[in-house]
PDB file of C-alpha atoms and ligand atoms in Angstrom:
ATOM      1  CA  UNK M   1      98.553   8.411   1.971  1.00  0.00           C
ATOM      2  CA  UNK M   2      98.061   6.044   4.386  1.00  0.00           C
ATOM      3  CA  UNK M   3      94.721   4.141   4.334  1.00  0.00           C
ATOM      4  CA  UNK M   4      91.997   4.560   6.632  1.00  0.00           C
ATOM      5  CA  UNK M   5      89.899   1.945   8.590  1.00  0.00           C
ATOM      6  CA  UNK M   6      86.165   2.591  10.193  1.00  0.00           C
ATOM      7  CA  UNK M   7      85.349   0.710  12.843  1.00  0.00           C
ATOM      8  CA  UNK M   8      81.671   0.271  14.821  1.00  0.00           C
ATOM      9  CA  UNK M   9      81.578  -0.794  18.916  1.00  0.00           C
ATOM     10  CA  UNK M  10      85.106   1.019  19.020  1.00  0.00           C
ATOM     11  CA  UNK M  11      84.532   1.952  23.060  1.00  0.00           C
ATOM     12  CA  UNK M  12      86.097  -1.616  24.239  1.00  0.00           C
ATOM     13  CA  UNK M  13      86.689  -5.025  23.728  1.00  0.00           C
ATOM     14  CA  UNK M  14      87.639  -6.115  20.484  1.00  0.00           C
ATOM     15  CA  UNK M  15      86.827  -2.639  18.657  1.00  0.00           C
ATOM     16  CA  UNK M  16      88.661  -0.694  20.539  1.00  0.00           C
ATOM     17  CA  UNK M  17      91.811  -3.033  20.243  1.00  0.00           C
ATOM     18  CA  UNK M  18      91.321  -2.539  16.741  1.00  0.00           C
ATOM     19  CA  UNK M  19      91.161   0.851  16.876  1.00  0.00           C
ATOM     20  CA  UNK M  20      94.684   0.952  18.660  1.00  0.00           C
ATOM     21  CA  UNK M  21      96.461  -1.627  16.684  1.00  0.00           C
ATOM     22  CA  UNK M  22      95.218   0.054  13.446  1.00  0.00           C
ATOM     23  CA  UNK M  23      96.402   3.525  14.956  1.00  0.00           C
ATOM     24  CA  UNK M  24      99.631   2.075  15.790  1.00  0.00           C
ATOM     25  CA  UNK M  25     100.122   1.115  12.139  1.00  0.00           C
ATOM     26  CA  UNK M  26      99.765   4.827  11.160  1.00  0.00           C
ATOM     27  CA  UNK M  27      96.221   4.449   9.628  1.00  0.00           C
ATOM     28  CA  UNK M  28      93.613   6.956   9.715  1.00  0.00           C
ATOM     29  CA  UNK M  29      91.079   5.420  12.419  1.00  0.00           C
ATOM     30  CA  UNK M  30      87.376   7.046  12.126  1.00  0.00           C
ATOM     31  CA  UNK M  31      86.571   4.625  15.917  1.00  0.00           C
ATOM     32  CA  UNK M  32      82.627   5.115  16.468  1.00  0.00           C
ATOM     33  CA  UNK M  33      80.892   4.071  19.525  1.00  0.00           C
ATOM     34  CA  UNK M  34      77.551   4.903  21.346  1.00  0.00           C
ATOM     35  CA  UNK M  35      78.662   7.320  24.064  1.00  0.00           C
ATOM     36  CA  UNK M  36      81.968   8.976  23.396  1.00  0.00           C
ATOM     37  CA  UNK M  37      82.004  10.606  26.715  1.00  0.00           C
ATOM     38  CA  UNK M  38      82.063   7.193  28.246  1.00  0.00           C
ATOM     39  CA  UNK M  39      84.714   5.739  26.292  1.00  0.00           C
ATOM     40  CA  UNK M  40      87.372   7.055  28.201  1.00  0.00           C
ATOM     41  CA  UNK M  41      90.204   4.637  26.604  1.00  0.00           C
ATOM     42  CA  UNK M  42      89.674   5.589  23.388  1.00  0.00           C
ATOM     43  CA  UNK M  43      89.243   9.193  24.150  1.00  0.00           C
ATOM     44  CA  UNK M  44      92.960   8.571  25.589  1.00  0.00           C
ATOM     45  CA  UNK M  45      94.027   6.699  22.363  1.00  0.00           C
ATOM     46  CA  UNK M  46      93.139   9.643  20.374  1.00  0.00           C
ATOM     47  CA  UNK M  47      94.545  12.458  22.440  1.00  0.00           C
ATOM     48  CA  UNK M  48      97.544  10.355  22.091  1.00  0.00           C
ATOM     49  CA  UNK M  49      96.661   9.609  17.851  1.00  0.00           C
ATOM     50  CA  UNK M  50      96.001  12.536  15.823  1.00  0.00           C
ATOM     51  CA  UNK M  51      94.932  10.115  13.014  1.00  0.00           C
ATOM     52  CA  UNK M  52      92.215   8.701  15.662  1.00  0.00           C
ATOM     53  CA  UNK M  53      88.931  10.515  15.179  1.00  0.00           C
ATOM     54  CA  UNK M  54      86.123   9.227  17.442  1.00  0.00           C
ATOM     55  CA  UNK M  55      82.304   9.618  16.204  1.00  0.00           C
ATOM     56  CA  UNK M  56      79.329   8.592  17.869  1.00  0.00           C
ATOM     57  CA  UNK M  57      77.377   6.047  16.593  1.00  0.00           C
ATOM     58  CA  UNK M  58      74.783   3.702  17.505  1.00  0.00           C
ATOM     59  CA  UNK M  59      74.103   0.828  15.202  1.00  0.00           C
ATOM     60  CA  UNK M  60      70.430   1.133  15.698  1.00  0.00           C
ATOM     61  CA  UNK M  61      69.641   4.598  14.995  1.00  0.00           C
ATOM     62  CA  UNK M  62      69.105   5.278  11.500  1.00  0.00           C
ATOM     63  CA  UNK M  63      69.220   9.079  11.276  1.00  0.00           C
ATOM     64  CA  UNK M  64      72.231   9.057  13.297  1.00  0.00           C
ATOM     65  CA  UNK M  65      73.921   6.825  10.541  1.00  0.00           C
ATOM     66  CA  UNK M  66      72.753   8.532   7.653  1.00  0.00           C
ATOM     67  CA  UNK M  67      74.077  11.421   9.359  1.00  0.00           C
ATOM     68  CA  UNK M  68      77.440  10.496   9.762  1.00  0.00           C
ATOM     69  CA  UNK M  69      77.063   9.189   5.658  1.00  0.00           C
ATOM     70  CA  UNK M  70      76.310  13.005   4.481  1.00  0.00           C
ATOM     71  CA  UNK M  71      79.209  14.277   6.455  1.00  0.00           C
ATOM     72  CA  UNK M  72      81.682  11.383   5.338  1.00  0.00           C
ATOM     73  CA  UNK M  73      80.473  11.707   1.490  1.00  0.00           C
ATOM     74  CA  UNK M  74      83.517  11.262  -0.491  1.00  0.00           C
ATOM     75  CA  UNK M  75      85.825  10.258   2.028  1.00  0.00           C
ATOM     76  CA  UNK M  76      87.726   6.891   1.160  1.00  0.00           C
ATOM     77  CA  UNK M  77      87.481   4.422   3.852  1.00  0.00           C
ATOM     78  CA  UNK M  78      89.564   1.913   2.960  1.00  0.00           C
ATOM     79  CA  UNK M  79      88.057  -0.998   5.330  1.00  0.00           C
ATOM     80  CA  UNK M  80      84.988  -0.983   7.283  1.00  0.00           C
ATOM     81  CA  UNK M  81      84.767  -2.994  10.342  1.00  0.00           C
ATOM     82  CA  UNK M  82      81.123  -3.859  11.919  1.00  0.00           C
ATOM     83  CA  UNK M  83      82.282  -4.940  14.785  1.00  0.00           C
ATOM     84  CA  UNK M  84      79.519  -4.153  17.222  1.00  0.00           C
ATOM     85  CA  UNK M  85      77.395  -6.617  18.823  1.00  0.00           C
ATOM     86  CA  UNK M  86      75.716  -8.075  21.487  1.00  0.00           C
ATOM     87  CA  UNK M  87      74.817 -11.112  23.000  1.00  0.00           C
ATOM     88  CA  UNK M  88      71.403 -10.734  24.265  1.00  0.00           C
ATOM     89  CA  UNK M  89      71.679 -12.332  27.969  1.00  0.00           C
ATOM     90  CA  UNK M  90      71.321 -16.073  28.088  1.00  0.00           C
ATOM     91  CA  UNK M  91      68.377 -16.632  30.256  1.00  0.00           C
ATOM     92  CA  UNK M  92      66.111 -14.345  27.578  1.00  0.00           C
ATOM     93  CA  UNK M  93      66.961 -16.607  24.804  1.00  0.00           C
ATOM     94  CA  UNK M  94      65.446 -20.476  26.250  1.00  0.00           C
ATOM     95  CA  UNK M  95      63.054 -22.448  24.185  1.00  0.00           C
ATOM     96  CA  UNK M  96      59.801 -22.618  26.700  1.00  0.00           C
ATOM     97  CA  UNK M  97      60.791 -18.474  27.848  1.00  0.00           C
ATOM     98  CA  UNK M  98      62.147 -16.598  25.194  1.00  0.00           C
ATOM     99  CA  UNK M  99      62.184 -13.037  25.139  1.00  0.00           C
ATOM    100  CA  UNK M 100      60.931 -11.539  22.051  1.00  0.00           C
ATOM    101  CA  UNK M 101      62.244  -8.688  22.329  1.00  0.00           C
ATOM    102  CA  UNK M 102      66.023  -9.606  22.817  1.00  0.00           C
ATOM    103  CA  UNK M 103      65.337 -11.305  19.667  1.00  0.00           C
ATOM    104  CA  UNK M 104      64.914  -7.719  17.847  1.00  0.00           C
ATOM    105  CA  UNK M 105      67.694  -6.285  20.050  1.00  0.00           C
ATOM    106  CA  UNK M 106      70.590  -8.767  18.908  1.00  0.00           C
ATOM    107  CA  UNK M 107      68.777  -8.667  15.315  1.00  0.00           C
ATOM    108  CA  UNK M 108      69.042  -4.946  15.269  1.00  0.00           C
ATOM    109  CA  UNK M 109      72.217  -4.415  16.716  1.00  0.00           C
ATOM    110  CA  UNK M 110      73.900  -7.224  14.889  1.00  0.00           C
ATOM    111  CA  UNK M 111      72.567  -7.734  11.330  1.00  0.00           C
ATOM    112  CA  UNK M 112      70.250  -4.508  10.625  1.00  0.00           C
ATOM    113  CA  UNK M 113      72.942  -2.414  12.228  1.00  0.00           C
ATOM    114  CA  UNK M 114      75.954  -3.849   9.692  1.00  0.00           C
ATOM    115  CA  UNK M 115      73.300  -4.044   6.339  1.00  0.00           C
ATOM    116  CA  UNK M 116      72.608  -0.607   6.920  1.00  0.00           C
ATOM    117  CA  UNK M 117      76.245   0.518   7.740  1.00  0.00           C
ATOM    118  CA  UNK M 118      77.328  -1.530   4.352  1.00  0.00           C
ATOM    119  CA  UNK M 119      73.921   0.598   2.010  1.00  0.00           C
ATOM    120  CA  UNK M 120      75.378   4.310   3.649  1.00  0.00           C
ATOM    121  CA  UNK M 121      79.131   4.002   3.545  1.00  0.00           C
ATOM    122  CA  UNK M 122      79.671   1.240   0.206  1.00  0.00           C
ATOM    123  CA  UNK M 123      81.037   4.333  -2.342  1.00  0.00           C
ATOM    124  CA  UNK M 124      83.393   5.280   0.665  1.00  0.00           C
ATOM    125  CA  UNK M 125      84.488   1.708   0.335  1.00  0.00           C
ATOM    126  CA  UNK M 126      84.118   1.873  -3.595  1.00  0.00           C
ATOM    127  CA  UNK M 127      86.284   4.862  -3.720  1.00  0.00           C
ATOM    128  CA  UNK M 128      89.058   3.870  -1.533  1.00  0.00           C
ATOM    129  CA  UNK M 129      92.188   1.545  -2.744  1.00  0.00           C
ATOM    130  CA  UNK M 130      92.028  -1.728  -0.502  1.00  0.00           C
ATOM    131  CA  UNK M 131      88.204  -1.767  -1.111  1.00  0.00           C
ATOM    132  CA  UNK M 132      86.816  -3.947   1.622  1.00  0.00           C
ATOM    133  CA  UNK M 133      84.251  -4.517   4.092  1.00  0.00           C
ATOM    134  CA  UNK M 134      84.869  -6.733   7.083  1.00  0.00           C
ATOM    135  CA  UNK M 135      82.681  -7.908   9.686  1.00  0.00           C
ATOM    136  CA  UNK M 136      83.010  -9.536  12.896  1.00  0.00           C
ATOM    137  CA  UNK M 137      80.837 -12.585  12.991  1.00  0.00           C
ATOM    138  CA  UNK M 138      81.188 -15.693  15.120  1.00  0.00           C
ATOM    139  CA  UNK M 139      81.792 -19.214  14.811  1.00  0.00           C
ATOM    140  CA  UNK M 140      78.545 -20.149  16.436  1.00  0.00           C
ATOM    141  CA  UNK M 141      77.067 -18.517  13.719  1.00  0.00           C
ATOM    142  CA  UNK M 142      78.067 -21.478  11.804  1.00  0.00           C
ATOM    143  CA  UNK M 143      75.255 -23.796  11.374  1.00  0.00           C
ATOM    144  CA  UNK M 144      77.534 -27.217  10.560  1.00  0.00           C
ATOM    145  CA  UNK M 145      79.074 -26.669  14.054  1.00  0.00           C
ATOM    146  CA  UNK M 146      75.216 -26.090  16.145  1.00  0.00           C
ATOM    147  CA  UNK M 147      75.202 -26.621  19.521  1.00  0.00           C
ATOM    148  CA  UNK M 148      72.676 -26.263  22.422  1.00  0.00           C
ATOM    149  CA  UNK M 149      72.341 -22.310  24.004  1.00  0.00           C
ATOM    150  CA  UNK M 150      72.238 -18.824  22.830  1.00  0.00           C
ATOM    151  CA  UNK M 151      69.501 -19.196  20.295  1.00  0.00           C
ATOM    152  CA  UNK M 152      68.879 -15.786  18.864  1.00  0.00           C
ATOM    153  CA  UNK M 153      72.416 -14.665  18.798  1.00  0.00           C
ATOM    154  CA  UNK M 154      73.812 -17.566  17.390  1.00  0.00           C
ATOM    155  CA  UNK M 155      70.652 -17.038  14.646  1.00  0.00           C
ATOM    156  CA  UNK M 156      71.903 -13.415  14.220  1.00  0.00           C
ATOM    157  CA  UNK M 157      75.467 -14.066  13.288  1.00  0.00           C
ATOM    158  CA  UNK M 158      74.256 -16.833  10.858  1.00  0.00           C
ATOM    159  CA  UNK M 159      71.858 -14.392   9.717  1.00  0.00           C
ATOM    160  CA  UNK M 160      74.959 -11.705   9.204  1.00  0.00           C
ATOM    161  CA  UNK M 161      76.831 -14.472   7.331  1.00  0.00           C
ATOM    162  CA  UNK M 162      74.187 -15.385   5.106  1.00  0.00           C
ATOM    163  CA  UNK M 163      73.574 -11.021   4.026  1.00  0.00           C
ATOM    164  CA  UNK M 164      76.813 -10.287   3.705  1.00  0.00           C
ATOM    165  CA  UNK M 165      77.639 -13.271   1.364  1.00  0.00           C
ATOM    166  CA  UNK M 166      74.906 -12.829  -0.821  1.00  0.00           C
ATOM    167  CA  UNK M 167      76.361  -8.834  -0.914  1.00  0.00           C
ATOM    168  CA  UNK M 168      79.617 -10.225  -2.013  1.00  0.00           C
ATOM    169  CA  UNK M 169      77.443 -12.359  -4.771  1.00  0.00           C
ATOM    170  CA  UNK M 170      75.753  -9.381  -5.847  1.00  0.00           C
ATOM    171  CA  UNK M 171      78.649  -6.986  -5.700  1.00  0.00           C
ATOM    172  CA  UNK M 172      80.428  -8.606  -8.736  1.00  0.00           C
ATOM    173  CA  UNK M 173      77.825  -8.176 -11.008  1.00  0.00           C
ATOM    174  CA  UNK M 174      77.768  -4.226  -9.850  1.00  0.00           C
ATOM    175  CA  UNK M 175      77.724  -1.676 -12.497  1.00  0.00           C
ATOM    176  CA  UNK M 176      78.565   1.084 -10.036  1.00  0.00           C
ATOM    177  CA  UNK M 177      82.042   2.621 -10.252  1.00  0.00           C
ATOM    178  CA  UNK M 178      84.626   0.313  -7.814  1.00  0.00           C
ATOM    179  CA  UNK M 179      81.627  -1.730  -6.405  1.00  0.00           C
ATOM    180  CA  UNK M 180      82.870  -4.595  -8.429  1.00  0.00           C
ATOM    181  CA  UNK M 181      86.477  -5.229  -6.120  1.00  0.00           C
ATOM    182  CA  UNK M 182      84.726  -4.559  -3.008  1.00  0.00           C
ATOM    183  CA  UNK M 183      86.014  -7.514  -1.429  1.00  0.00           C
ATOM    184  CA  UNK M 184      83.470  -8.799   2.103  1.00  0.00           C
ATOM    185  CA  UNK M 185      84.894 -10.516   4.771  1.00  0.00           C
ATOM    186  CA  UNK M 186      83.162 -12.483   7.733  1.00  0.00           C
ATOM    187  CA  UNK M 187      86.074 -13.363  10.704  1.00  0.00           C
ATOM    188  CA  UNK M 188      85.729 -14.737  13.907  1.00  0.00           C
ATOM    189  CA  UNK M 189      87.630 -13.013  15.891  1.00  0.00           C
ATOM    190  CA  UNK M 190      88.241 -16.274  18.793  1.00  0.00           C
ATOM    191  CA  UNK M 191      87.005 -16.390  21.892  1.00  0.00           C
ATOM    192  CA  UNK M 192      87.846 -13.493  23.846  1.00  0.00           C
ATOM    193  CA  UNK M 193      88.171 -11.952  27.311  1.00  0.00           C
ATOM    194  CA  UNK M 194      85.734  -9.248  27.165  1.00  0.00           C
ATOM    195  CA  UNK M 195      82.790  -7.539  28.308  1.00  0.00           C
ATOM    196  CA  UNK M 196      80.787  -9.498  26.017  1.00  0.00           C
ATOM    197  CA  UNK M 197      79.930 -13.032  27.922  1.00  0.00           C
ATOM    198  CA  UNK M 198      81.120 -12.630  31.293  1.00  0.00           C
ATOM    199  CA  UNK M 199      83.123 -14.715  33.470  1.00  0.00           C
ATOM    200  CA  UNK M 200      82.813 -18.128  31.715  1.00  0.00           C
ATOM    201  CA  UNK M 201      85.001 -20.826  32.747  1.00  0.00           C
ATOM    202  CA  UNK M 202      86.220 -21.532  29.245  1.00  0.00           C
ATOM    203  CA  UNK M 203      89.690 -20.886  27.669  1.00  0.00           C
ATOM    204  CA  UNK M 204      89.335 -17.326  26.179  1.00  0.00           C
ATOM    205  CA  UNK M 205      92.218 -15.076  24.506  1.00  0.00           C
ATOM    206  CA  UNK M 206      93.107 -11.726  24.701  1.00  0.00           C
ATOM    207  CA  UNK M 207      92.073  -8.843  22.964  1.00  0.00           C
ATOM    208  CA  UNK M 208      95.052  -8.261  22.032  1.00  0.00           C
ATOM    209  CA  UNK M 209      95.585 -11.517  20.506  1.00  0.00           C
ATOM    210  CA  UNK M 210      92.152 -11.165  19.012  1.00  0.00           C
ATOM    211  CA  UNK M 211      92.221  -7.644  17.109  1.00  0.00           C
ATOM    212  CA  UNK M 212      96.232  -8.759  15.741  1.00  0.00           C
ATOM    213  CA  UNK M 213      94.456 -12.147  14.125  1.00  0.00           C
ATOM    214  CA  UNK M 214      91.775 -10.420  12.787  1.00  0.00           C
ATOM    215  CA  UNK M 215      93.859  -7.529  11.232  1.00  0.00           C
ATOM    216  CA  UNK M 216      95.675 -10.355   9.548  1.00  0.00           C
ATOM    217  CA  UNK M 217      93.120 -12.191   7.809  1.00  0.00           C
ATOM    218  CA  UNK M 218      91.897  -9.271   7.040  1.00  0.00           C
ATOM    219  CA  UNK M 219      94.823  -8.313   5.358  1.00  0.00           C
ATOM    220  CA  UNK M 220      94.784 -12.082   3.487  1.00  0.00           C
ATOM    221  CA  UNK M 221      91.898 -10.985   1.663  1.00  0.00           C
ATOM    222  CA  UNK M 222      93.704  -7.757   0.393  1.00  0.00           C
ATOM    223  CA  UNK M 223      96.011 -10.577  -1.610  1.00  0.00           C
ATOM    224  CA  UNK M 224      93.364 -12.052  -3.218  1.00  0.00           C
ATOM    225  CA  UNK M 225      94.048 -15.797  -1.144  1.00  0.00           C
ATOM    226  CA  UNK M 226      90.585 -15.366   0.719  1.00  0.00           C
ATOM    227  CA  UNK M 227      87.597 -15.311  -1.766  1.00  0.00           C
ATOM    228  CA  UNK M 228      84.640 -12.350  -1.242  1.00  0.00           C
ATOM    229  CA  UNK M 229      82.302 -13.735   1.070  1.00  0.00           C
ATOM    230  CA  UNK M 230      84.682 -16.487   2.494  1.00  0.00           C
ATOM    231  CA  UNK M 231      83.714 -17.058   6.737  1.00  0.00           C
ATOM    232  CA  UNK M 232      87.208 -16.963   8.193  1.00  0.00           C
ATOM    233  CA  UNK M 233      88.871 -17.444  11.797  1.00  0.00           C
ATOM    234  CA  UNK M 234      90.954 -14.930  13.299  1.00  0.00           C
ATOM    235  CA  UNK M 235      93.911 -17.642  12.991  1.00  0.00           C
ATOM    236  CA  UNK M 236      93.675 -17.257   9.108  1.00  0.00           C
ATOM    237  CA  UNK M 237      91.914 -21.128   8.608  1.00  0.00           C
ATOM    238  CA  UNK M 238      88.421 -21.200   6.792  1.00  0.00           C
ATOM    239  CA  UNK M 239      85.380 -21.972   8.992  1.00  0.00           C
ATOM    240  CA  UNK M 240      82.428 -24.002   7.658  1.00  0.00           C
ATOM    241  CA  UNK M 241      78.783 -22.656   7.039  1.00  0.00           C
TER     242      UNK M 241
HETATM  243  N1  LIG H   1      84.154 -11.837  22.913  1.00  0.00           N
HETATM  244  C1  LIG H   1      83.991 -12.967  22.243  1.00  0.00           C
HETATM  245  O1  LIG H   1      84.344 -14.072  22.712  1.00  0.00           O
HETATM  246  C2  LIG H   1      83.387 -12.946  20.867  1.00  0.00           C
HETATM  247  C3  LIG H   1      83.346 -14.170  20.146  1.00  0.00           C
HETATM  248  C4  LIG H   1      82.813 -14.167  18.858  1.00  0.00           C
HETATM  249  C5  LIG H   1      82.354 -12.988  18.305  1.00  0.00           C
HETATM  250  N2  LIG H   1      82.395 -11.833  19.013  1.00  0.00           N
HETATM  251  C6  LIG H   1      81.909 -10.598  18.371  1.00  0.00           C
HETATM  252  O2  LIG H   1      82.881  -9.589  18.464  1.00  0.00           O
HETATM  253  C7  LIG H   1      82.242  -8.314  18.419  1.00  0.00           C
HETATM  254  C8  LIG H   1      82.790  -7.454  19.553  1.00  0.00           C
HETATM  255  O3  LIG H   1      82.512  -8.094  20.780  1.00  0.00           O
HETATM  256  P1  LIG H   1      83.352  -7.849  22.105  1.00  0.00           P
HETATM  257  O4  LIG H   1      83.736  -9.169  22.631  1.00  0.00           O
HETATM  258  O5  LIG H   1      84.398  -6.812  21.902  1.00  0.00           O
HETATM  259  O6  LIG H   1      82.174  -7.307  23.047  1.00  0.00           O
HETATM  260  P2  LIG H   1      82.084  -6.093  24.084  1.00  0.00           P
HETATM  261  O7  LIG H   1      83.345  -5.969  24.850  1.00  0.00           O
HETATM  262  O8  LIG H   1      80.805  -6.323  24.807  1.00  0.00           O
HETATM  263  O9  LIG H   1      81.963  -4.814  23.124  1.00  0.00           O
HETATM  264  C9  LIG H   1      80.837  -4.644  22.327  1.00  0.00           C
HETATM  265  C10 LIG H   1      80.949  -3.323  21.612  1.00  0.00           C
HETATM  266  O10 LIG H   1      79.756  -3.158  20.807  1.00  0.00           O
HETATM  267  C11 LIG H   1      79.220  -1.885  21.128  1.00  0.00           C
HETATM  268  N3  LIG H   1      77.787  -1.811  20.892  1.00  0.00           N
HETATM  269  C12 LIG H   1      76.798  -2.524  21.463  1.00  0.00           C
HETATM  270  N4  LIG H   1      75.592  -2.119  20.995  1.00  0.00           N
HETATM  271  C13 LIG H   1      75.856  -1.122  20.110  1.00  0.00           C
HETATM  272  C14 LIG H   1      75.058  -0.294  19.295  1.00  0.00           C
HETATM  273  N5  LIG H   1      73.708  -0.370  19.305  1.00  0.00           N
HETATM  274  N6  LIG H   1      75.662   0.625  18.499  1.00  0.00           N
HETATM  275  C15 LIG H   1      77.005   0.751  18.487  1.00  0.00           C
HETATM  276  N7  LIG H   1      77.826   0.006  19.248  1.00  0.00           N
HETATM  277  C16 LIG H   1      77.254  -0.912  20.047  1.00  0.00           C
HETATM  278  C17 LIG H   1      79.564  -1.637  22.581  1.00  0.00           C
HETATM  279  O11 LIG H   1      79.442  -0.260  22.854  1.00  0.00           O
HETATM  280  P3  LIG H   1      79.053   0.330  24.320  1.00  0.00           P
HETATM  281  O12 LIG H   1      80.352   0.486  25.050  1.00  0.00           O
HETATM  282  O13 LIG H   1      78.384   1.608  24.017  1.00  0.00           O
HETATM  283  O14 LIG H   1      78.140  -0.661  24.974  1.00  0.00           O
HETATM  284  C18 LIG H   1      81.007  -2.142  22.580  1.00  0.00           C
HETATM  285  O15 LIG H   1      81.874  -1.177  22.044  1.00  0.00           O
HETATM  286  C19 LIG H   1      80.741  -8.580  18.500  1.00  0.00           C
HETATM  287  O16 LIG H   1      80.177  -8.482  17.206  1.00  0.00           O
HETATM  288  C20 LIG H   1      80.659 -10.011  19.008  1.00  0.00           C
HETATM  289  O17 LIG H   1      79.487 -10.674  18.570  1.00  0.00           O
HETATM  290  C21 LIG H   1      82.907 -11.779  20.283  1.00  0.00           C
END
């Protein structure tokens, strides 16, 4: 059978080039996204995929998670992508004028969101065969490499990193049928010509380029060369704390 990847923030950008690389590859895609009547790509991608199932999801809503748990219970998912995220608009995260509130927007979208995905879906993981969990960070999450701008999502994806390795700490100590091998991943996925920042006048790649980088790193951890926990670039080399 062939495996089967979930992926959050599937509507564009880098989740939905997932979603079609993965499809491409024959995999079962479950692609989840906010407002599936308004993600008219990957409607196309799955009246073109029967192995493409869309759900709706939004990161932030609880009930509609543990929802989507109840009816998935059982089901091996074989990776798990958090993927979805957001940057918060620059000019509501200066020192002097911040905006409290995009603070617990970017903190619920992108760490709450992924912890909570990780609690309702790990036995899907557990039960699968490639066991992992993968999620799409940043390298300006990485404290060693700090520079000026972006305060609270930069704090967020450091705040991601810093969860999800003490998860992969915990996990190998877990007495829970297949918890032990779940294997947690934290990529970078470069930076890319999206939605997400706008027209910025710095070099940016492709999705394209983007989703086929990450898909192989992810697939480095399958072999056992990336550790549980290890922060990773979408070009496969190892990114400082
Ligand atoms: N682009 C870059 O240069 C870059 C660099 C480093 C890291 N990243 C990370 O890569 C990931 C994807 O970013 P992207 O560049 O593809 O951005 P994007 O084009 O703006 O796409 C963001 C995706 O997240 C979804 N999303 C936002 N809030 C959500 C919520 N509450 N629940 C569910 N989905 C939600 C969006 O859905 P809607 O369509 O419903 O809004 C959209 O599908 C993010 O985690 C981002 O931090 C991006």
């Amino acid at each position: 059978m062939n495996p089967t990847v979930l992926i959050t923030g599937a509507s564009r950008g880098i989740g939905f080039e997932l979603a079609r690389q993965y499809a491409a590859r024959g995999w079962g895609v479950i692609a989840t996204c906010r407002t599936p009547s308004g993600a008219l790509g990957l409607q196309a991608l799955a009246a073109a995929n029967p192995n493409v199932i869309i759900e709706e999801l939004d990161v932030t809503d609880f009930y509609e998670m543990e929802r989507l748990a109840v009816r998935y219970e059982g089901v091996p998912i074989d990776v798990l992508i958090n993927n979805a995220g957001i940057l918060g608009g620059n000019d509501r995260q200066k020192f002097g004028t911040f905006d409290y509130k995009a603070f617990d927007e970017v903190m619920a979208v992108n760490v709450k969101g992924p912890i909570r995905m990780v609690e309702l879906f790990i036995d899907n993981v557990a039960v699968s065969r490639q066991k992992k969990i993968m999620n799409i960070s940043s390298s300006v999450g990485s404290v060693k490499m700090a520079f000026p701008g972006q305060n609270f999502y930069k704090a967020s994806k450091s705040a991601l990193n810093m969860s999800m390795k003490i998860l992969s700490k915990e996990l190998r100590g877990a007495k829970e049928p297949g918890r032990k091998e779940i294997i947690i991943g934290l990529i970078h996925p470069g930076v890319v010509r999206t939605d997400f920042a706008g027209p910025v006048p710095i070099p940016m790649i492709e999705p394209e380029e983007s989703a086929a980088g990450v898909i192989n790193v992810i697939e480095t951890y399958y072999t056992g060369r990336r550790q549980s926990g290890d922060f990773m670039s979408y070009t496969g080399s190892k990114l400082p704390w």
